[in-house]
GROMACS .gro file of C-alpha atoms in nm:
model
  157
    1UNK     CA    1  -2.952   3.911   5.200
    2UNK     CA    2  -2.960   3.531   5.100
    3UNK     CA    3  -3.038   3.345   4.756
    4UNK     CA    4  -3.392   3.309   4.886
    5UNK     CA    5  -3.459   3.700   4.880
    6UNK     CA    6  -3.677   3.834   4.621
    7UNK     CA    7  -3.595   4.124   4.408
    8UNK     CA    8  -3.235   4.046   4.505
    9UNK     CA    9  -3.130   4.261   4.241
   10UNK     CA   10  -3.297   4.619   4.289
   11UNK     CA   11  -3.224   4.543   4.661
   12UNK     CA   12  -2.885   4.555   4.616
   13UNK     CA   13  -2.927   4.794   4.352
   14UNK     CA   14  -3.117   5.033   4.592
   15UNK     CA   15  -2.911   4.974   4.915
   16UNK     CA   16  -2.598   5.077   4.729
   17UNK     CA   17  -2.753   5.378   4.570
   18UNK     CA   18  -2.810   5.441   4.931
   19UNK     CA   19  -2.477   5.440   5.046
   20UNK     CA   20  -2.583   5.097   5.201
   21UNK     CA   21  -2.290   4.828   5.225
   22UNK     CA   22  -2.439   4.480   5.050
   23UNK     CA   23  -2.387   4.152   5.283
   24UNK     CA   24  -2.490   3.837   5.055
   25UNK     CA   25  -2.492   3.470   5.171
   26UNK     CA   26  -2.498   3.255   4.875
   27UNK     CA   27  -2.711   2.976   5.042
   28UNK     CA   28  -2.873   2.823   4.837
   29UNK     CA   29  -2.594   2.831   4.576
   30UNK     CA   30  -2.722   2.930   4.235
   31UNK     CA   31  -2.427   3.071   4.014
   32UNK     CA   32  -2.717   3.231   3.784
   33UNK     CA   33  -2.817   3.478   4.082
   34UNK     CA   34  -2.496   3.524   4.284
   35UNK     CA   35  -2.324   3.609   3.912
   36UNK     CA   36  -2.547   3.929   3.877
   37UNK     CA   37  -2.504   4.095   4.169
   38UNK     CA   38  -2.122   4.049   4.228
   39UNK     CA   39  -2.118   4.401   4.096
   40UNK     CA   40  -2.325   4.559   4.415
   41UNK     CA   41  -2.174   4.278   4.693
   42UNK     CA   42  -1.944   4.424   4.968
   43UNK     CA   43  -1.961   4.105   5.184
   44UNK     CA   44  -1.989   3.749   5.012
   45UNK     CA   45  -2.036   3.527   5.255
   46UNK     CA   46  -2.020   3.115   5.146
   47UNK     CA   47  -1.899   2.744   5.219
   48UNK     CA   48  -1.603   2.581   5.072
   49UNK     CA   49  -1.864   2.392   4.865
   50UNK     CA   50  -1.998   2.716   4.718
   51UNK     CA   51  -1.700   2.872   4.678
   52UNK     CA   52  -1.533   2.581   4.411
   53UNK     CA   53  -1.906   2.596   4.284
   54UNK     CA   54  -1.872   2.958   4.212
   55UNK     CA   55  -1.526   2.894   4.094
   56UNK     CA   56  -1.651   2.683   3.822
   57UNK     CA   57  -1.973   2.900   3.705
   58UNK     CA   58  -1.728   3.256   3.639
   59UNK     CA   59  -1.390   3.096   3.648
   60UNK     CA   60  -1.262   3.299   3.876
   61UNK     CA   61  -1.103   3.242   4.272
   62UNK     CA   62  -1.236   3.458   4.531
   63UNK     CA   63  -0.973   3.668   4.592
   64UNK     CA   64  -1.033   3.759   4.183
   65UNK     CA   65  -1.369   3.883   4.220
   66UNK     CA   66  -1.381   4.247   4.281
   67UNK     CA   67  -1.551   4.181   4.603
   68UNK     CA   68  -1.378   4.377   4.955
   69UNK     CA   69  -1.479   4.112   5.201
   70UNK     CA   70  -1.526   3.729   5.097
   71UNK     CA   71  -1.568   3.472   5.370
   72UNK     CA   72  -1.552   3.116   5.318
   73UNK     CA   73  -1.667   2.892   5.644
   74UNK     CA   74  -1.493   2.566   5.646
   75UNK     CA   75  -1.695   2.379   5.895
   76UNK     CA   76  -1.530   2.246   6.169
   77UNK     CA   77  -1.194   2.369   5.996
   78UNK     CA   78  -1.322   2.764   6.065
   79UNK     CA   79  -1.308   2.975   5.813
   80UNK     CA   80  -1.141   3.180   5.525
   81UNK     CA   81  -1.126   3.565   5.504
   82UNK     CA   82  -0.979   3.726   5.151
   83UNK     CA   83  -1.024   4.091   5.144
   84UNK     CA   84  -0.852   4.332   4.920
   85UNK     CA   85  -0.592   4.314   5.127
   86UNK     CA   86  -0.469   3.950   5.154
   87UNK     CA   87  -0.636   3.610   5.324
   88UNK     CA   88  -0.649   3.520   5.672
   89UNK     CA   89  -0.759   3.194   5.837
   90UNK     CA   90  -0.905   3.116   6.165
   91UNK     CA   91  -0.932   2.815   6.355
   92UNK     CA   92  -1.308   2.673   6.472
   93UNK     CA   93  -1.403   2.695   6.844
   94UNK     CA   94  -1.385   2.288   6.948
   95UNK     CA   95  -1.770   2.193   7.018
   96UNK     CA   96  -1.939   1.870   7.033
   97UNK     CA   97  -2.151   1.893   6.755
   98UNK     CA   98  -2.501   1.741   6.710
   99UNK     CA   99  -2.691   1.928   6.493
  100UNK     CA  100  -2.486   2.169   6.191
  101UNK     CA  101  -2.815   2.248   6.098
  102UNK     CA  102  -2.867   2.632   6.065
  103UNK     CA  103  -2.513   2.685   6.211
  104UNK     CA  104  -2.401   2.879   5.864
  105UNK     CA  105  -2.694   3.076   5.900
  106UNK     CA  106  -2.631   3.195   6.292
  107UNK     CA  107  -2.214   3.235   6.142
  108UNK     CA  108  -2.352   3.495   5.888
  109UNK     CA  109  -2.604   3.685   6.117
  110UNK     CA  110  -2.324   3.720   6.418
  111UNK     CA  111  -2.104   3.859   6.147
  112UNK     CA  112  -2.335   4.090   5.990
  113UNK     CA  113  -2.437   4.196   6.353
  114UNK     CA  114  -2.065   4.260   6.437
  115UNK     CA  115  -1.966   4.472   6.162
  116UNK     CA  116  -2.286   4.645   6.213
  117UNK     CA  117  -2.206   4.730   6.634
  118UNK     CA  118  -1.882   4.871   6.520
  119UNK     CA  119  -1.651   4.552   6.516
  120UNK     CA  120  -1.346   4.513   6.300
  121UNK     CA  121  -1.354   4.204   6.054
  122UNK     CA  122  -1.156   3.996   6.273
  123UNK     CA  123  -1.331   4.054   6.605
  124UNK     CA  124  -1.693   3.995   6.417
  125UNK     CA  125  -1.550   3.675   6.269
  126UNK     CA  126  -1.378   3.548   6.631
  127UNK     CA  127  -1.801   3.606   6.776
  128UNK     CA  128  -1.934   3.408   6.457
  129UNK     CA  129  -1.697   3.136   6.490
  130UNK     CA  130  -1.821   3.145   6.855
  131UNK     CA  131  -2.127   3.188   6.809
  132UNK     CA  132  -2.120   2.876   6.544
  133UNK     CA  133  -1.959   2.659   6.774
  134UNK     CA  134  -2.239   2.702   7.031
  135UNK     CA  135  -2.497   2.616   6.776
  136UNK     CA  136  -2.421   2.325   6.636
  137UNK     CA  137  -2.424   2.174   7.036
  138UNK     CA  138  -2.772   2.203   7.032
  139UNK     CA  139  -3.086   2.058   6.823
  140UNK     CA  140  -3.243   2.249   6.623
  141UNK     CA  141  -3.235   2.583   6.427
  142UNK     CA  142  -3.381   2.912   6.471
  143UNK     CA  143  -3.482   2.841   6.861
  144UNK     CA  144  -3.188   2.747   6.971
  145UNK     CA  145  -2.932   3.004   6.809
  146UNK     CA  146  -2.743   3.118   7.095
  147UNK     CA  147  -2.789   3.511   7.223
  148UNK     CA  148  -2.502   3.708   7.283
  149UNK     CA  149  -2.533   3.730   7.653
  150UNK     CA  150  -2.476   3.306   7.611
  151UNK     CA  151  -2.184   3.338   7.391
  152UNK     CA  152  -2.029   3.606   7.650
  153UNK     CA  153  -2.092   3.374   7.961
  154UNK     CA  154  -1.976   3.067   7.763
  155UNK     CA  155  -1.689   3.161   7.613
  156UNK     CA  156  -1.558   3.480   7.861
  157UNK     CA  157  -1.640   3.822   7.740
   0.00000   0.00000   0.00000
């Protein structure tokens, strides 16, 4: 889920009483909301802007906040992984970007869908990064957010 669910709460309240795993993206940033659910998040996923912003709100780095899996997407920089286990970067895919719009979004839906077909964390971050850098060469948002079959021709199986 995103900051713009409703009930975000019993959601995540209910999914883990489930034996669901909880993905959150913190878009839009609002320390207030993202604050009381760290307890239930397995996934955090956020921008380096976020990230100092939720720095500030608890006063605590990512890596200090109980949570398995954070991921922080640094643009055209790639992105940050700190899991319980340490912190590993990765390098963008080069694209010639004209329109970021929405490409955050398709990051945090090809790396839900990864982990959820299986993938290890690295392998579902490599196919969001990908699938990232194929959005953001395109206008638009939801239309234009590339299908797998596109990322898999574009970028080799």
């Amino acid at each position: 889920m995103q900051n713009e669910t409703n009930g975000q709460e019993y959601a995540a309240e209910t999914a883990r009483s489930l034996g669901l795993q909880v993905a959150y993206a913190a878009a839009p940033f609002e320390a207030a909301a993202i604050s009381k659910l760290l307890v239930y998040i397995d996934l955090l996923v956020l921008n380096e802007v976020e990230a100092a912003q939720l720095e500030i709100a608890t006063g605590e780095t990512v890596d200090a906040l109980g949570i398995a899996n954070v991921v922080v997407t640094l643009g055209a920089e790639g992105c940050k992984w700190v899991s319980n286990q340490g912190e590993k970067c990765f390098d963008a895919y080069t694209a010639d970007a004209v329109d970021t719009t929405g490409a955050g979004d398709t990051f945090t839906g090809y790396l839900v869908a990864g982990l959820d077909r299986g993938m290890d964390m690295e392998a579902a971050i490599d196919l969001a990064l990908k699938a990232g850098a194929l959005m953001v060469t395109r206008r638009g948002t939801a239309d234009v957010i590339p299908d797998l079959k596109e990322i898999q021709d574009h970028f080799g199986s």
